[in-house]
Amino acid sequence: MKHNILVKNKDKERSCSEDKNLMSSLSVCTDLVPRGCHNGACGVCKILVHNGDYEKTKMNRKHISEEEEDSNIVLACRTFPKSDMEIEFISKPKTQLYTIGN
Ligand code: FES
């Protein structure tokens, strides 16, 4: 069964199968999702679920705290849609520190 997934921060929608994780389904649209590991290790697929039902597998605690998980913040590569959903990618790009020398 397929469900419509609205990526709110990109204002785009895509149909995703409920037996595939969101990251795998959405990554065919390279402008929709960041590049990531697809196995829970890197954390770039961190999303906030605004609406909709989903099932999830084990979250990597390095990237998703229990409090976040309870607040519908999950990894897209560990999340399977069970209804239409509205999501937002919220991981921040890693910042680089530069040293200003004289
Ligand atoms: S893509 Fe790396 S944790 Fe989901």
Short mmCIF file of C-alpha atoms and ligand atoms in Angstrom, two decimals:
data_model
loop_
_atom_site.label_atom_id
_atom_site.label_comp_id
_atom_site.label_asym_id
_atom_site.label_seq_id
_atom_site.Cartn_x
_atom_site.Cartn_y
_atom_site.Cartn_z
CA MET A 1 0.00 0.00 0.00
CA LYS A 2 1.22 3.49 -0.82
CA HIS A 3 0.83 6.77 1.05
CA ASN A 4 1.43 10.38 0.14
CA ILE A 5 4.31 11.94 2.01
CA LEU A 6 4.52 15.72 2.06
CA VAL A 7 8.00 17.06 2.76
CA LYS A 8 6.95 20.35 4.30
CA ASN A 9 10.23 22.23 4.15
CA LYS A 10 10.50 21.45 0.41
CA ASP A 11 6.77 21.82 -0.25
CA LYS A 12 6.81 18.60 -2.29
CA GLU A 13 4.81 15.40 -2.07
CA ARG A 14 5.70 11.88 -3.09
CA SER A 15 3.95 8.53 -2.95
CA CYS A 16 5.80 6.06 -0.70
CA SER A 17 5.23 2.37 -0.14
CA GLU A 18 4.59 1.31 3.45
CA ASP A 19 7.02 -1.59 3.22
CA LYS A 20 9.93 0.73 2.35
CA ASN A 21 11.51 3.19 4.76
CA LEU A 22 10.94 6.88 4.02
CA MET A 23 14.57 7.56 3.20
CA SER A 24 14.69 4.84 0.54
CA SER A 25 11.41 5.95 -1.01
CA LEU A 26 12.21 9.65 -1.00
CA SER A 27 15.86 9.42 -2.03
CA VAL A 28 14.92 8.88 -5.68
CA CYS A 29 14.21 12.62 -5.56
CA THR A 30 17.70 13.88 -4.80
CA ASP A 31 16.44 17.39 -4.15
CA LEU A 32 14.14 16.14 -1.38
CA VAL A 33 16.49 14.35 0.95
CA PRO A 34 20.08 14.72 2.10
CA ARG A 35 22.62 12.05 1.13
CA GLY A 36 22.94 9.54 3.90
CA CYS A 37 23.92 6.07 5.02
CA HIS A 38 20.38 4.58 4.95
CA ASN A 39 21.22 2.42 7.97
CA GLY A 40 20.78 4.66 11.02
CA ALA A 41 24.42 5.61 11.44
CA CYS A 42 24.87 9.14 10.09
CA GLY A 43 21.82 11.04 11.39
CA VAL A 44 21.30 13.26 8.33
CA CYS A 45 17.79 11.89 7.80
CA LYS A 46 16.45 13.23 11.10
CA ILE A 47 12.83 14.29 10.59
CA LEU A 48 10.01 15.82 12.56
CA VAL A 49 6.71 14.07 11.82
CA HIS A 50 3.99 16.73 11.80
CA ASN A 51 1.14 14.39 10.89
CA GLY A 52 0.46 10.78 10.09
CA ASP A 53 0.96 7.27 11.37
CA TYR A 54 4.17 5.32 11.04
CA GLU A 55 6.08 2.33 12.31
CA LYS A 56 9.72 2.55 13.20
CA THR A 57 12.61 0.28 13.96
CA LYS A 58 15.31 0.94 16.55
CA MET A 59 16.62 4.51 16.60
CA ASN A 60 20.31 5.27 17.00
CA ARG A 61 20.54 7.06 20.38
CA LYS A 62 23.55 8.98 19.13
CA HIS A 63 21.16 10.92 16.89
CA ILE A 64 17.67 10.52 18.41
CA SER A 65 17.10 10.83 22.16
CA GLU A 66 14.19 9.10 23.86
CA GLU A 67 12.58 12.53 24.39
CA GLU A 68 12.92 13.32 20.68
CA GLU A 69 11.46 9.95 19.71
CA ASP A 70 8.51 10.61 22.03
CA SER A 71 8.06 13.98 20.26
CA ASN A 72 7.84 12.39 16.79
CA ILE A 73 11.45 13.14 15.88
CA VAL A 74 12.85 10.06 14.14
CA LEU A 75 15.28 8.88 11.48
CA ALA A 76 13.62 8.62 8.06
CA CYS A 77 15.68 5.52 7.24
CA ARG A 78 14.11 3.77 10.25
CA THR A 79 10.53 4.92 9.59
CA PHE A 80 7.81 3.24 7.53
CA PRO A 81 4.63 5.15 6.58
CA LYS A 82 1.28 3.70 7.63
CA SER A 83 -0.85 6.63 6.44
CA ASP A 84 -0.35 9.87 4.54
CA MET A 85 2.27 11.88 6.40
CA GLU A 86 3.69 15.39 6.67
CA ILE A 87 7.35 15.45 7.57
CA GLU A 88 10.21 17.93 7.76
CA PHE A 89 13.93 17.19 7.53
CA ILE A 90 15.51 18.91 10.52
CA SER A 91 19.12 17.75 10.64
CA LYS A 92 21.54 20.62 10.44
CA PRO A 93 24.54 20.43 8.16
CA LYS A 94 27.73 19.91 10.09
CA THR A 95 29.49 23.21 10.65
CA GLN A 96 33.17 23.49 10.16
CA LEU A 97 35.33 25.39 12.53
CA TYR A 98 37.96 27.62 11.05
CA THR A 99 40.86 29.10 12.88
CA ILE A 100 41.66 32.64 11.94
CA GLY A 101 45.38 33.06 12.12
CA ASN A 102 47.62 36.09 11.75
S1 FES B 1 20.43 8.04 6.33
FE1 FES B 1 22.00 7.91 7.84
S2 FES B 1 20.86 7.74 9.68
FE2 FES B 1 19.33 7.72 8.15
#
